[in-house]
Short mmCIF file of C-alpha atoms and ligand atoms in Angstrom, two decimals:
data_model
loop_
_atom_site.label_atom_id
_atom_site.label_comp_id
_atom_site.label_asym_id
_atom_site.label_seq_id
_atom_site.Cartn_x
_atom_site.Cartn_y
_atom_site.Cartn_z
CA UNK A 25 94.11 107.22 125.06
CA UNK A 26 95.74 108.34 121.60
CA UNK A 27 98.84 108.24 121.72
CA UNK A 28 101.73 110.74 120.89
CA UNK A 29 101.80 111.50 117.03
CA UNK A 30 103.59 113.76 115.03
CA UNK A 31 103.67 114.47 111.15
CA UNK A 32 107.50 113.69 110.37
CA UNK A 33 110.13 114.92 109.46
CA UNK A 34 109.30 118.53 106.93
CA UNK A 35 110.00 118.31 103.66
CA UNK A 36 113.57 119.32 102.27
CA UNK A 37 113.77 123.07 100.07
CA UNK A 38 114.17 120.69 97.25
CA UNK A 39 111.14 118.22 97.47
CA UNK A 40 108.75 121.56 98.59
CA UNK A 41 109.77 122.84 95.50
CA UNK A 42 109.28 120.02 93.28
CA UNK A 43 105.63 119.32 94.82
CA UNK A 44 104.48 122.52 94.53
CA UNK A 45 105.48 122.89 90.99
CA UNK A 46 103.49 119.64 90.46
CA UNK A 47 101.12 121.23 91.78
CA UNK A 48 100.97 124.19 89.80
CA UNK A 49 101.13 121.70 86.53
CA UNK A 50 98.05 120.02 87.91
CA UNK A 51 95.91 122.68 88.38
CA UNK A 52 97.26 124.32 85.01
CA UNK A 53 96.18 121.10 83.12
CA UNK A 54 92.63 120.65 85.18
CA UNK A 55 92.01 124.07 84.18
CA UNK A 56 92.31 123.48 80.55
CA UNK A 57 90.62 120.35 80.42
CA UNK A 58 87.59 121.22 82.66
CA UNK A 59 85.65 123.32 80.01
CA UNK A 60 86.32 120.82 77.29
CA UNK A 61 84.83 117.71 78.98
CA UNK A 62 80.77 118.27 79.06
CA UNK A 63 78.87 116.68 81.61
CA UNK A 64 81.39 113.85 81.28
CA UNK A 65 84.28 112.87 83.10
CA UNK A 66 87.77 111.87 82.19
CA UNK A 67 88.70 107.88 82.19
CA UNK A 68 91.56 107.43 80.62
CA UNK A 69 94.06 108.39 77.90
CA UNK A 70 93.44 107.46 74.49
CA UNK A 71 97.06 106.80 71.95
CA UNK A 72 96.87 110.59 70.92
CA UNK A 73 97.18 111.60 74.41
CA UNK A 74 93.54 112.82 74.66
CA UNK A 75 91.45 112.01 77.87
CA UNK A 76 88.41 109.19 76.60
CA UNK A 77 85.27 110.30 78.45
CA UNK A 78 82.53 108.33 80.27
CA UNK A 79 79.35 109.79 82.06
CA UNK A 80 78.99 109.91 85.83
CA UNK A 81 75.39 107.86 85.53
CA UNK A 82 76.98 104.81 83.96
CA UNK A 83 76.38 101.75 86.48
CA UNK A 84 78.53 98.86 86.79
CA UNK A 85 76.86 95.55 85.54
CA UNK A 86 77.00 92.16 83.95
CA UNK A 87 76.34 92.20 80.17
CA UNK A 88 75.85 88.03 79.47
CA UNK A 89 78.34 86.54 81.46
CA UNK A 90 80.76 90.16 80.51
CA UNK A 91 81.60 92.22 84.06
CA UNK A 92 81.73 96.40 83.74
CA UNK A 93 83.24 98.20 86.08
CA UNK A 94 80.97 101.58 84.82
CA UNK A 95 82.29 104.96 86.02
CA UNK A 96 83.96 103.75 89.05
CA UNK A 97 86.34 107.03 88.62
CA UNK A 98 84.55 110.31 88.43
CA UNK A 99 84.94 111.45 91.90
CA UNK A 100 88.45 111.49 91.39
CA UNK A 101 87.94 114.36 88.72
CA UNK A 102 86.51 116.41 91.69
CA UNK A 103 89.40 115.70 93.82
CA UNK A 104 91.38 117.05 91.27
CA UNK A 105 89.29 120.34 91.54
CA UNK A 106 89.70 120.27 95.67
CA UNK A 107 93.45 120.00 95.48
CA UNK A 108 93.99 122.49 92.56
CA UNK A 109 91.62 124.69 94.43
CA UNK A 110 93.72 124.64 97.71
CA UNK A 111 96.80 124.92 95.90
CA UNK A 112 95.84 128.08 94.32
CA UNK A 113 93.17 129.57 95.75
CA UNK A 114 90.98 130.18 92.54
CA UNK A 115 87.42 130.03 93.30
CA UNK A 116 86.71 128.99 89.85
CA UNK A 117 88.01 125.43 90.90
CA UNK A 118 85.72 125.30 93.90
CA UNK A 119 82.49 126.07 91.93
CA UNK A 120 83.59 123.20 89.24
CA UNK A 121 83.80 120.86 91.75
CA UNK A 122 80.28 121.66 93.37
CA UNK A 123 78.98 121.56 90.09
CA UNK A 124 80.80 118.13 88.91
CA UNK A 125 79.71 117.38 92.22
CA UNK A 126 75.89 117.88 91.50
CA UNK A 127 76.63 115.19 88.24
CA UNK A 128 78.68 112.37 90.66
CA UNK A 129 75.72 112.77 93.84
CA UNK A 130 73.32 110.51 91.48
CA UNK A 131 75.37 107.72 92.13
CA UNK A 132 75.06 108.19 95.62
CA UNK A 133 72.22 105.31 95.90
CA UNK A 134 73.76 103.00 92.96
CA UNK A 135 73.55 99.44 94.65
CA UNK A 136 75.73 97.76 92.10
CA UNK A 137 79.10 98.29 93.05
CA UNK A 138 81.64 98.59 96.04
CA UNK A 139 83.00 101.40 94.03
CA UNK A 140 80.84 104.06 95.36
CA UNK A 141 83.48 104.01 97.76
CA UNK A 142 86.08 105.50 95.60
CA UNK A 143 83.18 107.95 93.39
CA UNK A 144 82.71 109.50 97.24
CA UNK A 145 85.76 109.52 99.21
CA UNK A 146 87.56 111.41 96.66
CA UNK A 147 84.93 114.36 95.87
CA UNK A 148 82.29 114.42 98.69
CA UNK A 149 84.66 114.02 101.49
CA UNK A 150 87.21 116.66 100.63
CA UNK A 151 83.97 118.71 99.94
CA UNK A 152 82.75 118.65 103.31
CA UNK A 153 85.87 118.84 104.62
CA UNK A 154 87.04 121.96 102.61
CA UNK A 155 83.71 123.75 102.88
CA UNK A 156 81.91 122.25 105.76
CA UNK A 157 78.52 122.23 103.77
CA UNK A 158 75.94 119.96 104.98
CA UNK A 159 74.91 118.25 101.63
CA UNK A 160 78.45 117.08 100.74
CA UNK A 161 78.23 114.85 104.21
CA UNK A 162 74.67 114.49 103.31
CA UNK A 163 75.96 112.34 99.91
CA UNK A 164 78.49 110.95 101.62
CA UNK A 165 76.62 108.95 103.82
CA UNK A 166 73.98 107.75 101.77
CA UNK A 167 76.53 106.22 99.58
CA UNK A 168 78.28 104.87 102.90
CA UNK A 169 75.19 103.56 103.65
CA UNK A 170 74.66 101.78 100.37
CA UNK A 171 78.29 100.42 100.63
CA UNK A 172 77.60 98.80 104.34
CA UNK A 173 74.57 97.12 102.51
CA UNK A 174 76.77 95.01 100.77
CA UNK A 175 78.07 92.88 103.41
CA UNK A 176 77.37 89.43 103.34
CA UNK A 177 77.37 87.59 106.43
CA UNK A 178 78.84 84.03 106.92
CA UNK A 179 79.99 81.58 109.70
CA UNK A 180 83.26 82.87 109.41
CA UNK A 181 83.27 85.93 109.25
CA UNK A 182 81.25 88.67 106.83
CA UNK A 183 82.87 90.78 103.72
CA UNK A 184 81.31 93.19 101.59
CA UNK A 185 80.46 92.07 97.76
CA UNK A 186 82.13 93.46 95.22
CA UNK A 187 80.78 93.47 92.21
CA UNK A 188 77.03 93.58 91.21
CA UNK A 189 73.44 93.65 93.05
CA UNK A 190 73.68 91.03 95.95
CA UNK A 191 70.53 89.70 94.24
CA UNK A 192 73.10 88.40 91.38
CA UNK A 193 74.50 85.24 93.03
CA UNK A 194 77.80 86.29 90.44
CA UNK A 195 77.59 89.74 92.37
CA UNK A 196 77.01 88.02 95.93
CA UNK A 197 79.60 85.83 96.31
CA UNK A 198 82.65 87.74 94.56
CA UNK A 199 85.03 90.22 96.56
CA UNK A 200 88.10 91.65 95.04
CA UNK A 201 91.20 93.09 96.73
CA UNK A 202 90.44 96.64 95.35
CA UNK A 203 87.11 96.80 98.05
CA UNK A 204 90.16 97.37 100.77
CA UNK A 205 90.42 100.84 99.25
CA UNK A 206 86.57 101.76 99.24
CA UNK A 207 86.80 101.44 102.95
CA UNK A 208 87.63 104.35 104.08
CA UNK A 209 84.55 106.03 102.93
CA UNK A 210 82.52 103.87 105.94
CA UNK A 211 85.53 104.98 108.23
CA UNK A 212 84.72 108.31 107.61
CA UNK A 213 80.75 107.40 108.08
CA UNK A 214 81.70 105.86 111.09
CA UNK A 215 83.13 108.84 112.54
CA UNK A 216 80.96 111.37 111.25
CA UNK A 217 77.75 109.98 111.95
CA UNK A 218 78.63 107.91 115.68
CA UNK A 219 77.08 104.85 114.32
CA UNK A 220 79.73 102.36 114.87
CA UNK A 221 78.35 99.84 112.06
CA UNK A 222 80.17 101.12 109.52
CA UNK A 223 83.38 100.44 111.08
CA UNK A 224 82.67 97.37 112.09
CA UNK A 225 81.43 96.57 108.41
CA UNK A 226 84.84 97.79 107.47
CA UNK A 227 86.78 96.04 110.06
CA UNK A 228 84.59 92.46 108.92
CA UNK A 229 85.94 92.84 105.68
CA UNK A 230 89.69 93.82 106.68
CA UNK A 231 89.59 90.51 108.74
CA UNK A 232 88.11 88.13 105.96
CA UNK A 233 90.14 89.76 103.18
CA UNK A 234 93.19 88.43 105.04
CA UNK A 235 91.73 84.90 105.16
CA UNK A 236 90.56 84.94 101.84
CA UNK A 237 92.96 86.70 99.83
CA UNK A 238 96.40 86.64 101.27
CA UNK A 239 98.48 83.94 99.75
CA UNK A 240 101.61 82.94 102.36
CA UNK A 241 103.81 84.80 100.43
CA UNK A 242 101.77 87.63 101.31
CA UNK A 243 100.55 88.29 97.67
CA UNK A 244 97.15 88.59 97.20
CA UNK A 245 94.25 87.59 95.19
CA UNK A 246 92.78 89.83 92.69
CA UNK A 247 89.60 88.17 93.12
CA UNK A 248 87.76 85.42 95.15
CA UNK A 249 84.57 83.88 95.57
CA UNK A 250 83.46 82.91 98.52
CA UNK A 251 80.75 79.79 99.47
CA UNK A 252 77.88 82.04 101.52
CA UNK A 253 76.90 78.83 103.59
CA UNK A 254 80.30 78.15 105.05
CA UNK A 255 82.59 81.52 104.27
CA UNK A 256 85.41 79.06 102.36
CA UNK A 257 87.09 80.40 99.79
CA UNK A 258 85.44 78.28 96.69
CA UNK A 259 88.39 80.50 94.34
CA UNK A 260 91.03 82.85 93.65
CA UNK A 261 90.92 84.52 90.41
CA UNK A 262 91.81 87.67 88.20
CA UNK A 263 89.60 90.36 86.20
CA UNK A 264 93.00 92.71 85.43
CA UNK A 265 95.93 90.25 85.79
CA UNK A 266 97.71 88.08 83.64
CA UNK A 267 96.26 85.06 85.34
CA UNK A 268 94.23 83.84 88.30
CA UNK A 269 97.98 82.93 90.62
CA UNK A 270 99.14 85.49 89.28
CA UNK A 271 100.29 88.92 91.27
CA UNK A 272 98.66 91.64 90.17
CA UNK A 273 100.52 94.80 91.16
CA UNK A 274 97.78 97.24 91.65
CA UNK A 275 95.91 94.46 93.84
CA UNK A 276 98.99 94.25 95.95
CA UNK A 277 99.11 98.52 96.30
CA UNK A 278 94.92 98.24 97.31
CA UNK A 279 95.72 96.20 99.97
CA UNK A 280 98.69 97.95 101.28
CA UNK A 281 96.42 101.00 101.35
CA UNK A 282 93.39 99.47 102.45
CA UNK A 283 95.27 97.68 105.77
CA UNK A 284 97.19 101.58 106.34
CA UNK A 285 93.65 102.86 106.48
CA UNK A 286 92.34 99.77 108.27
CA UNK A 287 94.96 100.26 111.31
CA UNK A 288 94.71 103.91 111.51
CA UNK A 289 90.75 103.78 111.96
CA UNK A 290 90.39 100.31 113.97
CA UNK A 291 93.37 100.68 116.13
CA UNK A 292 94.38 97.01 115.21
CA UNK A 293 97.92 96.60 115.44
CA UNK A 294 97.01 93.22 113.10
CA UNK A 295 96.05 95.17 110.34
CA UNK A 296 99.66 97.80 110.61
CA UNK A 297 101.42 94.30 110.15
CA UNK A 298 99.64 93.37 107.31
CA UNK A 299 100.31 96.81 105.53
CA UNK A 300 103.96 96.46 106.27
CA UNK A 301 103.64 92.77 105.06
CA UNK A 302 101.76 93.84 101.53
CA UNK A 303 104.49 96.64 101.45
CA UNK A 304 107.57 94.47 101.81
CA UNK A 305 106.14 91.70 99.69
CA UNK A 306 105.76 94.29 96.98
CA UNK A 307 108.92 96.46 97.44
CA UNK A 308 110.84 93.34 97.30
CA UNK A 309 109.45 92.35 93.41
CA UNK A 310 110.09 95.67 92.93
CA UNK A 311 113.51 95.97 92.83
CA UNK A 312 115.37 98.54 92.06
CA UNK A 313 112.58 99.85 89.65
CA UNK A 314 110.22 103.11 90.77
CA UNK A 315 107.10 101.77 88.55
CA UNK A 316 105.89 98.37 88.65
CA UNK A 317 105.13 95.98 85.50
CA UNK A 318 101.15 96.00 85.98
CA UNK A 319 101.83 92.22 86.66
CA UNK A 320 104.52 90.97 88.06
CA UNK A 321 104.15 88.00 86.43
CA UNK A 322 103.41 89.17 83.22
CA UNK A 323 105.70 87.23 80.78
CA UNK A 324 108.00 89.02 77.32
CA UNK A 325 106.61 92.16 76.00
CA UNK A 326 103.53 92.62 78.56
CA UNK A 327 106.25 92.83 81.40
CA UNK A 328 107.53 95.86 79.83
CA UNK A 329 104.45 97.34 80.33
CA UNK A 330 104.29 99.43 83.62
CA UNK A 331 101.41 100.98 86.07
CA UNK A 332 102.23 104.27 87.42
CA UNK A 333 98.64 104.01 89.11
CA UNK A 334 100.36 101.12 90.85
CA UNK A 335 103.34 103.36 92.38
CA UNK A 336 101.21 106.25 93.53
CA UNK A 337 98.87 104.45 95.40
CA UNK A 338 101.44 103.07 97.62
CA UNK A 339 103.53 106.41 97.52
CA UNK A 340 99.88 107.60 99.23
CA UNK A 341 99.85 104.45 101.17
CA UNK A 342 103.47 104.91 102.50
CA UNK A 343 102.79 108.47 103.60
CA UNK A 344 99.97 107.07 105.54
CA UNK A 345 102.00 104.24 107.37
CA UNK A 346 104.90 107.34 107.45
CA UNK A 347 102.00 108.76 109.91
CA UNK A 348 100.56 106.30 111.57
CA UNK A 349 103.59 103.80 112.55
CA UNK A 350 103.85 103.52 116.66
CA UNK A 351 107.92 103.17 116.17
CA UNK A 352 109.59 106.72 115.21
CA UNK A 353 111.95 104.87 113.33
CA UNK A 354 109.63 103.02 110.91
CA UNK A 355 107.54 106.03 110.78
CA UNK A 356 110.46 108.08 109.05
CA UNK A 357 111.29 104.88 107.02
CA UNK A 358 107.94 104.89 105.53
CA UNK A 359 108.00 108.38 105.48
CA UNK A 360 110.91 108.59 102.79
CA UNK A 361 110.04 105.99 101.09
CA UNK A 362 106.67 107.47 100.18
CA UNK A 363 107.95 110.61 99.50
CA UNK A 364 111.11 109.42 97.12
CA UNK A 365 108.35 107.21 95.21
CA UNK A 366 106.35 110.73 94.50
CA UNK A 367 109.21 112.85 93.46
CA UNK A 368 110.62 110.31 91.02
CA UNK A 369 106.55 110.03 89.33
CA UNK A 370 106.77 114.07 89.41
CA UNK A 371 110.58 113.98 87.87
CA UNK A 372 110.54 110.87 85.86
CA UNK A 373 106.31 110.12 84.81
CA UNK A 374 104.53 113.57 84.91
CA UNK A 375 103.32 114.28 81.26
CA UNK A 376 104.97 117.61 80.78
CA UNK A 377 103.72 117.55 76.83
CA UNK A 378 100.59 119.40 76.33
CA UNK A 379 99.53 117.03 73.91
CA UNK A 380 99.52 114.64 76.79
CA UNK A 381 96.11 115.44 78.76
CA UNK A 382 96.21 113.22 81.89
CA UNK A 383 98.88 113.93 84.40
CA UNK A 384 100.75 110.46 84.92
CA UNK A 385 101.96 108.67 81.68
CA UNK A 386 102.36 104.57 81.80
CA UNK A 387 99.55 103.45 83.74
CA UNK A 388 97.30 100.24 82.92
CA UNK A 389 93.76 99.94 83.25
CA UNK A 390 93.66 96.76 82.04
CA UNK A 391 95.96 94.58 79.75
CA UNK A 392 93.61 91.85 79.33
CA UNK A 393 90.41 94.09 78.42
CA UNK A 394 93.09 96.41 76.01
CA UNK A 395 91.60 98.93 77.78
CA UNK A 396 93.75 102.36 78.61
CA UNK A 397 96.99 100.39 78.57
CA UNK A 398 100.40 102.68 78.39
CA UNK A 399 97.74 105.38 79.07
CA UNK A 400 96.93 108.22 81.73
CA UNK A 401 94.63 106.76 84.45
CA UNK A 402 91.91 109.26 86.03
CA UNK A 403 92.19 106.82 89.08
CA UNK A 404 96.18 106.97 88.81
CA UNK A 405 95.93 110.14 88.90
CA UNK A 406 93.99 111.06 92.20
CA UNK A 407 96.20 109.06 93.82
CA UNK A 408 99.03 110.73 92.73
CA UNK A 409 97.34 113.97 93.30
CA UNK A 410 96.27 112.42 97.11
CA UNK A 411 99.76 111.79 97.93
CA UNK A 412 101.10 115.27 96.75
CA UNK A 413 98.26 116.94 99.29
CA UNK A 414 99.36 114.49 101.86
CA UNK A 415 102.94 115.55 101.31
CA UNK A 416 102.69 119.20 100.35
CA UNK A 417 99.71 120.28 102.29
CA UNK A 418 98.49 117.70 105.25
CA UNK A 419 95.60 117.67 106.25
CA UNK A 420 94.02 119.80 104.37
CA UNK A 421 92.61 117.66 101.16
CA UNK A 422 91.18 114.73 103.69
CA UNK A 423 90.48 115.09 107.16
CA UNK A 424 93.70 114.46 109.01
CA UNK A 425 93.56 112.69 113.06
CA UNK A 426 96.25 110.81 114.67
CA UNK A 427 95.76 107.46 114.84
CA UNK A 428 93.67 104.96 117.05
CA UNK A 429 95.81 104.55 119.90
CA UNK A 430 97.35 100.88 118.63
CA UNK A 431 96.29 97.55 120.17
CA UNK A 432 98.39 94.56 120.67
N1 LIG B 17 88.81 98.34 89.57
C1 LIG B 17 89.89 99.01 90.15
C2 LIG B 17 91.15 98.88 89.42
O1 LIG B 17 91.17 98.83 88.21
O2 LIG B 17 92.15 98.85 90.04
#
């Protein structure tokens, strides 16, 4: 039986106010940027402040030994749409993001990457849910579909493959931390279709990512690779940190979300306890600070450089646990916490400046790749943008049910 659940405590005069002006910011900037961008999709911030633009058909894939991530971010460009569209009402934002939506569905069957999971729960799943048109489910599950293909079964235990076609042995036996947050996309396959699998796929994973990437410190692993024949871990290593023990913030903020989502859709009372694990771990090298360094053990003038990305995915992450805690009291801790991490990005990191194009300044794509560093993040973005609906408007960007009635 579910069990009680409310929302929490309402938001204060102040914090309403300061959200929805956000808001109205966002969907003023997403308005001016849409015509300008093509049939491309915004990536991230270039020194000048301009958004650097990538097309929706570029796959992920080895070049030589060289790993690309592709356009692992253009669904997030139609979440951008959804939410400015149900903050203001302007049908013009509901028709861009059917038609940006027509440009993302062709990845719908791309077998390369775990990523599909972030191109479609940001854009088809708020599509369906805002509309309640077929095809947006339609894409939705094909790419869930692809995504459940890439688990890889072992003796202990089964995990879905990162990065690459599983007929890559590279691609087979890698995972990285950041697959925790393409899971929700089979939770919502799971409940929208009745076919269980892709919940259990997702739970698999959940359970082998704590084996194979927690450290007892309760850091994690960017990345690992696993041995198919036995399900060891053969190693830890990094892609985007500053070294292979190192702790990569925005690793440690995937898996915090990942295990919120994890919990609220498996009813594991495991996986809440991991969240709150990841969370502490992290809000304890965080200090006093609101934005992480994008490593916290990046060393002299890298550790000055900070990932807002970082802090809005656990603001969105925090929400969640605000929401789906059994204890009232931890609930409203959570609660707070997420919601004083967003106000101080919309106070202290929103890019007021017009000559500033994305919405968050000082996130980090990647430091070691040079690549969007002290930049605008599309990714950081939707997650900030995820945790204002959650906050301003609940419910209403994602589908919204209490949680799975906990188990011990
Ligand atoms: N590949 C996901 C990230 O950069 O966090």
């Amino acid at each position: 039986m579910a069990q009680q659940h409310d929302t929490g405590r309402p938001l204060t005069t102040a914090q309403q106010q300061l959200f929805s002006r956000t808001l109205d910011r966002l969907a003023e900037k997403v308005a001016a940027d849409e015509p300008t961008l093509g049939v491309e999709f915004p990536y991230v911030t270039a020194p000048d402040g301009k958004w650097v633009l990538m097309p929706a058909s570029r796959s992920a894939g080895y070049s030589g030994e060289a790993w690309s991530h592709g356009n692992w971010f253009c669904g997030f460009w139609v979440g951008l749409l959804w939410t400015a569209y149900l903050h203001t009402g302007e049908a013009r934002f509901r028709t861009w993001a059917r038609e940006r939506m027509q440009l993302v569905a062709q990845r719908a069957d791309d077998g390369n990457t775990h990523d599909i999971g972030f191109i479609f729960e940001s854009s088809a799943i708020p599509g369906f849910h805002i509309t309640g048109e077929r095809w947006y489910a339609d894409v939705a599950l094909q790419a869930a579909s692809r995504l459940r293909a890439r688990l890889v079964t072992t003796p202990r235990g089964a995990y879905l493959s990162s990065w690459g076609p599983l007929d890559d042995p590279r691609g087979r036996r890698s995972s990285a931390i950041d697959t925790m947050a393409n899971l929700p996309l089979l939770y919502w396959a799971a409940r929208h279709s009745g076919d269980a699998s892709f919940r259990l796929a997702a739970d698999a994973h959940a359970a082998m990512t704590e084996q194979g990437f927690l450290r007892a410190n309760d850091s994690t692993y960017h990345a690992v690779e696993y041995d198919e024949a036995t399900g060891a871990r053969t190693r830890g290593f990094t892609f985007q940190g500053s070294g292979d023990e190192s702790d990569w913030a925005r690793g440690q903020a995937w898996a915090i979300y990942g295990y919120v989502e994890s919990a609220r859709e498996t009813g594991k009372r495991h996986y809440l306890e991991l969240a709150e694990r990841t969370a502490t771990y992290y809000l304890a090298k965080l200090g006093d600070r609101l934005v992480p360094p994008w490593d916290f053990d990046a060393q002299g003038e890298d550790a000055a450089i900070k990932d807002t990305a970082t802090s809005a995915i656990v603001a969105s992450a925090f929400l969640e646990l605000g929401d789906v805690h059994p204890d009232p009291a931890r609930r409203e801790t959570w609660r707070a916490r997420g919601l004083d991490t967003l106000a101080g990005l919309c106070r202290e990191e929103f890019a007021t400046e017009d000559t500033h194009r994305g919405l968050l300044r000082n996130s980090c794509y990647s430091r070691p790749h040079r690549e969007g560093v002290v930049s605008a993040t599309l990714f950081g973005d939707y997650f900030f943008t995820e945790a204002l609906a959650r906050a301003a408007m609940p419910g209403r960007l994602l589908p919204a049910h209490g949680p799975a009635a906990l188990q011990p």
